[in-house]
């Protein structure tokens, strides 16, 4: 590792420790690192959008390729900037209306198909056989129906409805438990990755100054 | 009982310290943990394995550095697997802070396996609005991406010859830390019906198994454990496998805290009830 790389990694190690310092209490080092991230991120994204999106997708197509149909989305985009003017902000509503209209048309049909109908189909088509797969299918059907009953508020949860909704809440709790376990794994992974980075940095420092 | 009462009032910073120490132990004393391979991760591995070398894989790396701890090991394992088996890979990112990170990984692993940019792999770059970008790519990759990340027109890249849209790729693997997984499922698989697998963070994993059961996706790589499984299958241990030993110690400490807190809670509650009854 060169001296320059070591210096950059040192800066990364310092910022990592600044962020971790919040675990003890809020402090100026944490605030500095937090605001640095916000500033760098904003600058990076703005320039990235301009050079890798606006230039090839809008500017080059209009100015070099003669694709004048791109004037329409460009105009709709420019109209959004009128939101900064009290007098002309109403113009931006046409762009928003256009966007909402198209997104709703696409989203409603595809979301219903992919998130509801395909799931219903998969639940209905569960094979109920006397083997491990059959038991799994049975549990899926019981889990779906009982969880649905738990959220059915048009009848009192008494008697058989009460028993089924009670099973439903257990199913939901098992789901939350699985989610929590996976969340712990994810959060620990973030910490572990930084610890591995810091260990690597300390090893690099030792190698640089020791050898 | 006094100890249990103190447990109920413990300062959260002691818990942070305990977790911090638990994570440092495997860094000082490294050890390995066996990783059993699950069917959903094996499906992704087999899909890459059985891909024709002329039929490119489409890899969407829709995450940014804040999730690289969990998703970089997956990306590296898939790219190493694909490159070592001479598979072609087309890469995009639909995450706003992803491009620099994705470029670093693809270039590094491409060099490691002597892969030629433009012939064996290509990085198309980043576009905002994932749903719109996915739908446009379903028409033609050249509509949202007239050029690759480096400004080369797609028609000039040998890997893109004869590749118009999702019909011309083997399938899509989406590595994501956000709702782009939903968008690939709804607007990608739902609209264009291509084979789709997802690699996701641990936080998201429990919410996506339902799509496996309905065959809307053929595989899931869940968090670092999934990455470790993939590394195990290709025989190239990396950060995923390394992280599992850390996870074991940290999870053990968290479980210990949960058990102790529950014992303390029920014991102190019983004591309060007894005192209340005596009054």
Tab-separated table of N, CA, C and O in Angstrom, chain B residues 67-158:
chain	number	residue	atom	x	y	z
B	67	UNK	N	-24.835	-0.303	2.067
B	67	UNK	CA	-25.231	-1.722	2.165
B	67	UNK	C	-24.154	-2.652	1.643
B	67	UNK	O	-24.407	-3.837	1.467
B	68	UNK	N	-22.961	-2.113	1.364
B	68	UNK	CA	-21.957	-2.971	0.722
B	68	UNK	C	-21.468	-4.092	1.645
B	68	UNK	O	-20.974	-5.107	1.167
B	69	UNK	N	-21.643	-3.918	2.966
B	69	UNK	CA	-21.207	-4.969	3.896
B	69	UNK	C	-21.907	-6.284	3.589
B	69	UNK	O	-21.311	-7.353	3.650
B	70	UNK	N	-23.179	-6.208	3.214
B	70	UNK	CA	-23.946	-7.428	2.958
B	70	UNK	C	-23.957	-7.814	1.486
B	70	UNK	O	-23.994	-8.997	1.154
B	71	UNK	N	-23.961	-6.811	0.597
B	71	UNK	CA	-24.194	-7.118	-0.812
B	71	UNK	C	-22.920	-7.232	-1.651
B	71	UNK	O	-22.918	-7.937	-2.661
B	72	UNK	N	-21.840	-6.571	-1.247
B	72	UNK	CA	-20.586	-6.734	-1.994
B	72	UNK	C	-20.104	-8.190	-2.023
B	72	UNK	O	-19.670	-8.653	-3.072
B	73	UNK	N	-20.169	-8.925	-0.879
B	73	UNK	CA	-19.734	-10.319	-0.947
B	73	UNK	C	-20.534	-11.138	-1.970
B	73	UNK	O	-19.978	-11.988	-2.666
B	74	UNK	N	-21.838	-10.842	-2.099
B	74	UNK	CA	-22.661	-11.545	-3.099
B	74	UNK	C	-22.210	-11.192	-4.510
B	74	UNK	O	-22.039	-12.060	-5.363
B	75	UNK	N	-22.054	-9.866	-4.746
B	75	UNK	CA	-21.668	-9.399	-6.087
B	75	UNK	C	-20.325	-10.005	-6.489
B	75	UNK	O	-20.165	-10.487	-7.612
B	76	UNK	N	-19.383	-9.994	-5.541
B	76	UNK	CA	-18.049	-10.519	-5.858
B	76	UNK	C	-18.111	-12.011	-6.152
B	76	UNK	O	-17.483	-12.495	-7.088
B	77	UNK	N	-18.897	-12.745	-5.347
B	77	UNK	CA	-18.993	-14.200	-5.544
B	77	UNK	C	-19.631	-14.517	-6.902
B	77	UNK	O	-19.144	-15.388	-7.631
B	78	UNK	N	-20.690	-13.798	-7.264
B	78	UNK	CA	-21.368	-14.067	-8.548
B	78	UNK	C	-20.448	-13.717	-9.719
B	78	UNK	O	-20.328	-14.479	-10.676
B	79	UNK	N	-19.771	-12.562	-9.620
B	79	UNK	CA	-18.872	-12.165	-10.714
B	79	UNK	C	-17.697	-13.143	-10.840
B	79	UNK	O	-17.321	-13.533	-11.945
B	80	UNK	N	-17.135	-13.560	-9.698
B	80	UNK	CA	-16.021	-14.523	-9.743
B	80	UNK	C	-16.481	-15.830	-10.376
B	80	UNK	O	-15.779	-16.427	-11.185
B	81	UNK	N	-17.684	-16.273	-9.991
B	81	UNK	CA	-18.235	-17.510	-10.540
B	81	UNK	C	-18.431	-17.383	-12.043
B	81	UNK	O	-17.995	-18.237	-12.824
B	82	UNK	N	-19.081	-16.278	-12.462
B	82	UNK	CA	-19.371	-16.081	-13.887
B	82	UNK	C	-18.081	-15.961	-14.701
B	82	UNK	O	-17.940	-16.600	-15.749
B	83	UNK	N	-17.127	-15.182	-14.207
B	83	UNK	CA	-15.887	-14.965	-14.966
B	83	UNK	C	-15.031	-16.236	-15.016
B	83	UNK	O	-14.384	-16.501	-16.025
B	84	UNK	N	-15.011	-16.996	-13.916
B	84	UNK	CA	-14.191	-18.217	-13.922
B	84	UNK	C	-14.785	-19.273	-14.859
B	84	UNK	O	-14.079	-20.140	-15.351
B	85	UNK	N	-16.096	-19.192	-15.128
B	85	UNK	CA	-16.750	-20.161	-16.023
B	85	UNK	C	-16.943	-19.582	-17.427
B	85	UNK	O	-17.705	-20.151	-18.227
B	86	UNK	N	-16.292	-18.440	-17.701
B	86	UNK	CA	-16.364	-17.808	-19.025
B	86	UNK	C	-17.787	-17.383	-19.407
B	86	UNK	O	-18.208	-17.511	-20.557
B	87	UNK	N	-18.539	-16.893	-18.432
B	87	UNK	CA	-19.882	-16.368	-18.718
B	87	UNK	C	-19.792	-14.866	-18.947
B	87	UNK	O	-18.994	-14.190	-18.312
B	88	UNK	N	-20.651	-14.373	-19.831
B	88	UNK	CA	-20.681	-12.928	-20.102
B	88	UNK	C	-21.681	-12.259	-19.153
B	88	UNK	O	-22.721	-12.848	-18.839
B	89	UNK	N	-21.358	-11.042	-18.721
B	89	UNK	CA	-22.218	-10.358	-17.750
B	89	UNK	C	-22.449	-8.902	-18.172
B	89	UNK	O	-21.500	-8.173	-18.475
B	90	UNK	N	-23.727	-8.498	-18.207
B	90	UNK	CA	-24.085	-7.090	-18.438
B	90	UNK	C	-24.522	-6.538	-17.079
B	90	UNK	O	-25.371	-7.142	-16.414
B	91	UNK	N	-23.946	-5.401	-16.687
B	91	UNK	CA	-24.188	-4.880	-15.336
B	91	UNK	C	-24.808	-3.482	-15.412
B	91	UNK	O	-24.395	-2.664	-16.250
B	92	UNK	N	-25.774	-3.222	-14.549
B	92	UNK	CA	-26.304	-1.861	-14.387
B	92	UNK	C	-26.413	-1.576	-12.887
B	92	UNK	O	-26.320	-2.495	-12.067
B	93	UNK	N	-26.629	-0.321	-12.549
B	93	UNK	CA	-27.015	0.020	-11.179
B	93	UNK	C	-28.163	1.016	-11.234
B	93	UNK	O	-28.144	1.948	-12.031
B	94	UNK	N	-29.172	0.777	-10.420
B	94	UNK	CA	-30.298	1.698	-10.334
B	94	UNK	C	-30.289	2.407	-8.973
B	94	UNK	O	-31.303	2.927	-8.536
B	95	UNK	N	-29.119	2.380	-8.317
B	95	UNK	CA	-28.960	3.067	-7.025
B	95	UNK	C	-28.104	4.301	-7.245
B	95	UNK	O	-27.051	4.234	-7.889
B	96	UNK	N	-28.539	5.428	-6.701
B	96	UNK	CA	-27.899	6.703	-7.042
B	96	UNK	C	-26.432	6.799	-6.636
B	96	UNK	O	-25.645	7.443	-7.309
B	97	UNK	N	-26.041	6.146	-5.536
B	97	UNK	CA	-24.636	6.225	-5.135
B	97	UNK	C	-23.878	4.943	-5.479
B	97	UNK	O	-22.807	4.675	-4.939
B	98	UNK	N	-24.448	4.160	-6.385
B	98	UNK	CA	-23.842	2.879	-6.735
B	98	UNK	C	-22.727	2.919	-7.768
B	98	UNK	O	-21.801	2.113	-7.691
B	99	UNK	N	-22.764	3.827	-8.776
B	99	UNK	CA	-21.859	3.692	-9.922
B	99	UNK	C	-20.375	3.559	-9.582
B	99	UNK	O	-19.704	2.666	-10.107
B	100	UNK	N	-19.855	4.427	-8.723
B	100	UNK	CA	-18.423	4.374	-8.407
B	100	UNK	C	-18.036	3.044	-7.783
B	100	UNK	O	-17.022	2.442	-8.152
B	101	UNK	N	-18.873	2.565	-6.890
B	101	UNK	CA	-18.603	1.305	-6.195
B	101	UNK	C	-18.682	0.118	-7.165
B	101	UNK	O	-17.828	-0.765	-7.159
B	102	UNK	N	-19.699	0.138	-8.022
B	102	UNK	CA	-19.890	-0.961	-8.985
B	102	UNK	C	-18.713	-0.994	-9.961
B	102	UNK	O	-18.183	-2.065	-10.291
B	103	UNK	N	-18.274	0.175	-10.404
B	103	UNK	CA	-17.147	0.230	-11.340
B	103	UNK	C	-15.896	-0.367	-10.704
B	103	UNK	O	-15.159	-1.120	-11.342
B	104	UNK	N	-15.673	-0.034	-9.430
B	104	UNK	CA	-14.476	-0.545	-8.724
B	104	UNK	C	-14.510	-2.078	-8.653
B	104	UNK	O	-13.516	-2.735	-8.959
B	105	UNK	N	-15.655	-2.637	-8.285
B	105	UNK	CA	-15.757	-4.101	-8.132
B	105	UNK	C	-15.587	-4.798	-9.483
B	105	UNK	O	-14.813	-5.751	-9.615
B	106	UNK	N	-16.325	-4.327	-10.496
B	106	UNK	CA	-16.297	-5.020	-11.800
B	106	UNK	C	-14.896	-4.934	-12.419
B	106	UNK	O	-14.404	-5.924	-12.964
B	107	UNK	N	-14.262	-3.756	-12.312
B	107	UNK	CA	-12.925	-3.604	-12.893
B	107	UNK	C	-11.920	-4.503	-12.170
B	107	UNK	O	-11.119	-5.194	-12.810
B	108	UNK	N	-11.996	-4.515	-10.845
B	108	UNK	CA	-11.040	-5.316	-10.049
B	108	UNK	C	-11.186	-6.808	-10.349
B	108	UNK	O	-10.195	-7.487	-10.647
B	109	UNK	N	-12.428	-7.300	-10.339
B	109	UNK	CA	-12.612	-8.744	-10.557
B	109	UNK	C	-12.390	-9.094	-12.035
B	109	UNK	O	-11.877	-10.165	-12.352
B	110	UNK	N	-12.745	-8.182	-12.927
B	110	UNK	CA	-12.474	-8.397	-14.353
B	110	UNK	C	-10.982	-8.583	-14.603
B	110	UNK	O	-10.557	-9.487	-15.329
B	111	UNK	N	-10.159	-7.741	-13.964
B	111	UNK	CA	-8.692	-7.848	-14.115
B	111	UNK	C	-8.186	-9.150	-13.518
B	111	UNK	O	-7.319	-9.826	-14.079
B	112	UNK	N	-8.741	-9.486	-12.333
B	112	UNK	CA	-8.312	-10.700	-11.619
B	112	UNK	C	-8.500	-11.950	-12.490
B	112	UNK	O	-7.710	-12.881	-12.439
B	113	UNK	N	-9.570	-11.954	-13.325
B	113	UNK	CA	-9.876	-13.135	-14.142
B	113	UNK	C	-9.557	-12.900	-15.630
B	113	UNK	O	-10.024	-13.663	-16.479
B	114	UNK	N	-8.786	-11.840	-15.909
B	114	UNK	CA	-8.392	-11.536	-17.291
B	114	UNK	C	-9.570	-11.396	-18.242
B	114	UNK	O	-9.523	-11.873	-19.375
B	115	UNK	N	-10.629	-10.764	-17.786
B	115	UNK	CA	-11.801	-10.558	-18.647
B	115	UNK	C	-11.647	-9.235	-19.379
B	115	UNK	O	-11.119	-8.270	-18.812
B	116	UNK	N	-12.128	-9.216	-20.617
B	116	UNK	CA	-11.967	-7.998	-21.425
B	116	UNK	C	-13.244	-7.175	-21.385
B	116	UNK	O	-14.333	-7.698	-21.695
B	117	UNK	N	-13.100	-5.888	-21.044
B	117	UNK	CA	-14.278	-5.020	-20.971
B	117	UNK	C	-14.890	-4.857	-22.370
B	117	UNK	O	-14.184	-4.656	-23.353
B	118	UNK	N	-16.197	-4.935	-22.446
B	118	UNK	CA	-16.890	-4.780	-23.730
B	118	UNK	C	-17.115	-6.095	-24.432
B	118	UNK	O	-18.027	-6.234	-25.231
B	119	UNK	N	-16.238	-7.089	-24.153
B	119	UNK	CA	-16.366	-8.414	-24.778
B	119	UNK	C	-16.968	-9.398	-23.774
B	119	UNK	O	-17.946	-10.093	-24.081
B	120	UNK	N	-16.372	-9.453	-22.579
B	120	UNK	CA	-16.830	-10.406	-21.567
B	120	UNK	C	-17.804	-9.778	-20.580
B	120	UNK	O	-18.598	-10.486	-19.968
B	121	UNK	N	-17.699	-8.488	-20.377
B	121	UNK	CA	-18.626	-7.802	-19.481
B	121	UNK	C	-18.748	-6.340	-19.877
B	121	UNK	O	-17.876	-5.808	-20.584
B	122	UNK	N	-19.856	-5.726	-19.451
B	122	UNK	CA	-20.056	-4.297	-19.714
B	122	UNK	C	-20.838	-3.695	-18.567
B	122	UNK	O	-21.698	-4.357	-17.981
B	123	UNK	N	-20.489	-2.456	-18.238
B	123	UNK	CA	-21.215	-1.739	-17.177
B	123	UNK	C	-21.961	-0.575	-17.837
B	123	UNK	O	-21.343	0.369	-18.319
B	124	UNK	N	-23.277	-0.692	-17.874
B	124	UNK	CA	-24.071	0.309	-18.597
B	124	UNK	C	-24.212	1.608	-17.819
B	124	UNK	O	-24.502	2.646	-18.406
B	125	UNK	N	-24.064	1.568	-16.497
B	125	UNK	CA	-24.124	2.794	-15.701
B	125	UNK	C	-25.370	2.887	-14.850
B	125	UNK	O	-25.965	1.865	-14.485
B	126	UNK	N	-25.756	4.126	-14.556
B	126	UNK	CA	-26.868	4.391	-13.624
B	126	UNK	C	-27.947	5.222	-14.307
B	126	UNK	O	-27.643	6.125	-15.092
B	127	UNK	N	-29.187	4.913	-14.010
B	127	UNK	CA	-30.320	5.754	-14.404
B	127	UNK	C	-31.257	5.900	-13.209
B	127	UNK	O	-31.475	4.923	-12.480
B	128	UNK	N	-31.825	7.086	-13.017
B	128	UNK	CA	-32.801	7.250	-11.926
B	128	UNK	C	-34.153	6.648	-12.303
B	128	UNK	O	-34.350	6.245	-13.441
B	129	UNK	N	-35.071	6.613	-11.376
B	129	UNK	CA	-36.435	6.081	-11.552
B	129	UNK	C	-36.404	4.605	-11.994
B	129	UNK	O	-36.630	4.290	-13.172
B	130	UNK	N	-36.143	3.688	-11.056
B	130	UNK	CA	-35.951	2.278	-11.412
B	130	UNK	C	-37.103	1.660	-12.207
B	130	UNK	O	-36.854	0.955	-13.177
B	131	UNK	N	-38.358	1.948	-11.816
B	131	UNK	CA	-39.483	1.311	-12.505
B	131	UNK	C	-39.492	1.684	-13.978
B	131	UNK	O	-39.649	0.811	-14.860
B	132	UNK	N	-39.306	2.963	-14.271
B	132	UNK	CA	-39.322	3.428	-15.667
B	132	UNK	C	-38.139	2.828	-16.429
B	132	UNK	O	-38.278	2.352	-17.559
B	133	UNK	N	-36.973	2.810	-15.770
B	133	UNK	CA	-35.772	2.270	-16.430
B	133	UNK	C	-35.953	0.789	-16.757
B	133	UNK	O	-35.598	0.346	-17.848
B	134	UNK	N	-36.522	0.024	-15.822
B	134	UNK	CA	-36.729	-1.414	-16.061
B	134	UNK	C	-37.670	-1.607	-17.256
B	134	UNK	O	-37.422	-2.437	-18.138
B	135	UNK	N	-38.746	-0.826	-17.305
B	135	UNK	CA	-39.706	-0.979	-18.400
B	135	UNK	C	-39.095	-0.564	-19.737
B	135	UNK	O	-39.352	-1.188	-20.763
B	136	UNK	N	-38.262	0.474	-19.716
B	136	UNK	CA	-37.603	0.893	-20.960
B	136	UNK	C	-36.602	-0.161	-21.424
B	136	UNK	O	-36.482	-0.430	-22.626
B	137	UNK	N	-35.888	-0.780	-20.462
B	137	UNK	CA	-34.928	-1.825	-20.837
B	137	UNK	C	-35.647	-3.023	-21.446
B	137	UNK	O	-35.091	-3.729	-22.282
B	138	UNK	N	-36.885	-3.230	-21.025
B	138	UNK	CA	-37.682	-4.324	-21.605
B	138	UNK	C	-37.989	-4.079	-23.071
B	138	UNK	O	-38.220	-5.020	-23.832
B	139	UNK	N	-37.972	-2.812	-23.480
B	139	UNK	CA	-38.170	-2.481	-24.900
B	139	UNK	C	-36.835	-2.599	-25.638
B	139	UNK	O	-36.710	-3.317	-26.619
B	140	UNK	N	-35.850	-1.854	-25.137
B	140	UNK	CA	-34.515	-1.887	-25.741
B	140	UNK	C	-33.544	-1.277	-24.728
B	140	UNK	O	-33.794	-0.173	-24.232
B	141	UNK	N	-32.453	-1.970	-24.443
B	141	UNK	CA	-31.458	-1.435	-23.494
B	141	UNK	C	-30.930	-0.075	-23.945
B	141	UNK	O	-30.494	0.742	-23.145
B	142	UNK	N	-30.983	0.181	-25.265
B	142	UNK	CA	-30.407	1.418	-25.808
B	142	UNK	C	-31.276	2.643	-25.548
B	142	UNK	O	-30.814	3.761	-25.741
B	143	UNK	N	-32.535	2.440	-25.157
B	143	UNK	CA	-33.389	3.606	-24.873
B	143	UNK	C	-32.939	4.297	-23.578
B	143	UNK	O	-32.604	5.482	-23.606
B	144	UNK	N	-32.867	3.589	-22.449
B	144	UNK	CA	-32.355	4.293	-21.259
B	144	UNK	C	-30.832	4.422	-21.251
B	144	UNK	O	-30.283	5.305	-20.609
B	145	UNK	N	-30.144	3.506	-21.945
B	145	UNK	CA	-28.669	3.522	-21.940
B	145	UNK	C	-28.130	3.622	-23.369
B	145	UNK	O	-27.666	2.624	-23.919
B	146	UNK	N	-28.182	4.813	-23.990
B	146	UNK	CA	-27.604	4.924	-25.337
B	146	UNK	C	-26.087	4.676	-25.315
B	146	UNK	O	-25.513	4.226	-26.289
B	147	UNK	N	-25.466	4.993	-24.161
B	147	UNK	CA	-24.027	4.760	-23.991
B	147	UNK	C	-23.802	3.980	-22.696
B	147	UNK	O	-24.660	3.993	-21.824
B	148	UNK	N	-22.611	3.342	-22.605
B	148	UNK	CA	-22.296	2.682	-21.338
B	148	UNK	C	-21.780	3.725	-20.327
B	148	UNK	O	-21.789	4.922	-20.611
B	149	UNK	N	-21.309	3.267	-19.186
B	149	UNK	CA	-20.848	4.170	-18.122
B	149	UNK	C	-19.698	5.067	-18.582
B	149	UNK	O	-19.533	6.181	-18.113
B	150	UNK	N	-18.887	4.541	-19.546
B	150	UNK	CA	-17.699	5.277	-19.993
B	150	UNK	C	-17.968	6.128	-21.235
B	150	UNK	O	-17.045	6.696	-21.809
B	151	UNK	N	-19.231	6.173	-21.674
B	151	UNK	CA	-19.587	7.010	-22.829
B	151	UNK	C	-19.464	6.314	-24.165
B	151	UNK	O	-19.571	6.951	-25.218
B	152	UNK	N	-19.240	4.988	-24.179
B	152	UNK	CA	-19.153	4.243	-25.440
B	152	UNK	C	-20.557	3.842	-25.882
B	152	UNK	O	-21.309	3.278	-25.082
B	153	UNK	N	-20.933	4.130	-27.146
B	153	UNK	CA	-22.264	3.701	-27.599
B	153	UNK	C	-22.422	2.180	-27.474
B	153	UNK	O	-21.482	1.435	-27.765
B	154	UNK	N	-23.605	1.718	-27.044
B	154	UNK	CA	-23.791	0.282	-26.793
B	154	UNK	C	-23.543	-0.553	-28.040
B	154	UNK	O	-23.055	-1.674	-27.957
B	155	UNK	N	-23.886	-0.002	-29.229
B	155	UNK	CA	-23.688	-0.775	-30.458
B	155	UNK	C	-22.216	-1.029	-30.762
B	155	UNK	O	-21.889	-1.906	-31.554
B	156	UNK	N	-21.324	-0.258	-30.118
B	156	UNK	CA	-19.886	-0.465	-30.343
B	156	UNK	C	-19.312	-1.566	-29.450
B	156	UNK	O	-18.156	-1.951	-29.610
B	157	UNK	N	-20.110	-2.049	-28.492
B	157	UNK	CA	-19.599	-3.072	-27.571
B	157	UNK	C	-19.922	-4.470	-28.120
B	157	UNK	O	-21.096	-4.783	-28.362
B	158	UNK	N	-18.915	-5.320	-28.332
B	158	UNK	CA	-19.179	-6.670	-28.869
B	158	UNK	C	-20.191	-7.458	-28.032
B	158	UNK	O	-21.013	-8.188	-28.600
